[in-house]
């Protein structure tokens, strides 16, 4: 199913020309305004701080409807879902190629687990209550 709806904001974790592979460590997002299946605008945005809590808040404040990323943990996915952000995880490749696939309906929320519990602990401090 191709994206044909009204105006939406699509965000992709970004490193250079590619999808960055770790949502919680992402310091740059490609943000696209899409209307009726066409890109209206494209810009790079940098959140003020890194970490899944800060990135989740940044995407909410930016009114993102869909996030495309590589690895994203269950806690971050839960936060985004609660804010109404659809997540397409487990994605690799060039931003332009991935956006074309999204617009063609070849990528859908919920596809690709992208989840990782990567064997070490991080000291996160955020204002979200997460039950894991």
Coordinates of C-alpha atoms in Angstrom, one line a residue:
X1 CA 0.0 0.0 0.0
X2 CA 1.5 3.3 -1.1
X3 CA 1.5 6.4 1.2
X4 CA -1.3 8.6 -0.1
X5 CA -2.7 10.3 3.0
X6 CA -2.6 13.9 4.0
X7 CA 0.4 15.7 5.4
X8 CA 2.8 13.6 7.6
X9 CA 6.3 13.9 8.9
X10 CA 8.7 11.0 8.3
X11 CA 12.0 10.9 10.3
X12 CA 15.0 8.6 9.6
X13 CA 17.9 8.1 11.8
X14 CA 20.8 9.5 9.8
X15 CA 24.6 9.1 9.4
X16 CA 25.9 10.6 6.2
X17 CA 23.7 9.3 3.4
X18 CA 22.6 6.2 5.3
X19 CA 20.1 5.1 8.0
X20 CA 22.0 5.2 11.3
X21 CA 21.8 1.9 13.1
X22 CA 21.2 2.8 16.7
X23 CA 18.2 5.0 17.6
X24 CA 19.4 5.8 21.1
X25 CA 22.8 7.1 19.9
X26 CA 21.5 9.0 16.9
X27 CA 22.5 12.7 16.7
X28 CA 21.0 13.5 13.3
X29 CA 17.6 12.9 11.7
X30 CA 16.5 13.4 8.1
X31 CA 13.0 14.9 8.4
X32 CA 10.6 14.9 5.4
X33 CA 7.2 16.5 5.0
X34 CA 5.1 14.2 2.8
X35 CA 1.8 15.1 1.4
X36 CA -0.3 12.9 -0.8
X37 CA 2.6 10.6 -1.4
X38 CA 5.0 13.4 -2.5
X39 CA 7.9 15.0 -0.6
X40 CA 7.2 18.6 0.1
X41 CA 10.3 19.4 2.1
X42 CA 13.5 17.7 3.4
X43 CA 15.8 18.9 6.2
X44 CA 18.4 17.6 8.6
X45 CA 17.5 18.1 12.3
X46 CA 19.7 17.5 15.3
X47 CA 18.2 17.0 18.8
X48 CA 19.7 18.9 21.6
X49 CA 20.9 15.7 23.3
X50 CA 21.3 12.0 22.6
X51 CA 19.6 9.0 24.2
X52 CA 16.4 7.2 23.5
X53 CA 14.5 9.4 26.0
X54 CA 15.7 12.7 24.4
X55 CA 15.3 11.4 20.8
X56 CA 11.7 10.2 21.6
X57 CA 10.8 13.6 23.0
X58 CA 12.5 15.3 20.1
X59 CA 10.4 13.3 17.6
X60 CA 7.2 14.0 19.5
X61 CA 7.9 17.8 19.5
X62 CA 8.6 17.6 15.8
X63 CA 5.2 16.0 15.2
X64 CA 6.7 12.9 13.5
X65 CA 4.2 10.3 12.4
X66 CA 6.6 7.6 11.3
X67 CA 10.2 6.8 12.3
X68 CA 12.5 4.6 10.1
X69 CA 15.6 3.3 11.9
X70 CA 18.0 0.4 12.5
X71 CA 18.1 -0.9 16.0
X72 CA 15.7 0.4 18.6
X73 CA 15.1 -1.0 22.0
X74 CA 11.7 -2.0 23.5
X75 CA 11.6 0.9 25.8
X76 CA 12.1 3.5 23.1
X77 CA 9.5 1.7 20.9
X78 CA 7.0 1.8 23.7
X79 CA 7.6 5.5 24.3
X80 CA 7.1 6.3 20.6
X81 CA 4.0 4.1 20.3
X82 CA 2.5 5.9 23.3
X83 CA 3.1 9.2 21.5
X84 CA 1.5 7.9 18.3
X85 CA 4.7 7.5 16.3
X86 CA 4.8 4.4 14.1
X87 CA 8.2 2.7 14.0
X88 CA 9.8 0.8 11.1
X89 CA 12.9 -0.8 12.5
X90 CA 15.6 -3.1 11.3
X91 CA 16.2 -1.0 8.2
X92 CA 19.6 -0.5 6.5
X93 CA 20.7 1.4 3.4
X94 CA 20.8 4.7 1.7
X95 CA 18.3 7.3 2.9
X96 CA 17.1 8.1 -0.7
X97 CA 16.5 4.4 -1.4
X98 CA 14.7 3.8 1.9
X99 CA 12.4 6.8 1.3
X100 CA 11.5 5.6 -2.2
X101 CA 10.6 2.2 -0.7
X102 CA 8.5 3.8 2.0
X103 CA 6.6 6.0 -0.6
X104 CA 6.0 2.9 -2.8
X105 CA 4.5 1.1 0.2
X106 CA 7.3 -1.4 0.5
X107 CA 8.1 -0.6 4.1
X108 CA 5.4 -0.9 6.8
X109 CA 5.3 -0.2 10.5
X110 CA 6.0 -3.3 12.6
X111 CA 8.2 -4.9 10.0
X112 CA 11.7 -5.9 11.1
X113 CA 12.3 -6.3 14.7
X114 CA 15.2 -4.0 14.9
X115 CA 15.2 -4.6 18.7
X116 CA 18.4 -5.4 20.4
X117 CA 19.4 -6.0 24.0
X118 CA 23.1 -5.6 23.5
X119 CA 24.7 -7.2 26.4
X120 CA 25.7 -4.1 28.4
X121 CA 23.9 -1.6 30.6
X122 CA 23.5 2.1 30.0
X123 CA 22.9 4.6 32.7
X124 CA 19.8 6.3 31.4
X125 CA 17.9 8.9 33.3
X126 CA 14.7 10.2 31.8
X127 CA 11.3 11.3 33.0
X128 CA 9.5 8.2 31.6
X129 CA 8.3 5.3 33.7
X130 CA 9.1 2.1 31.8
X131 CA 8.0 -1.3 32.8
X132 CA 10.1 -4.0 31.2

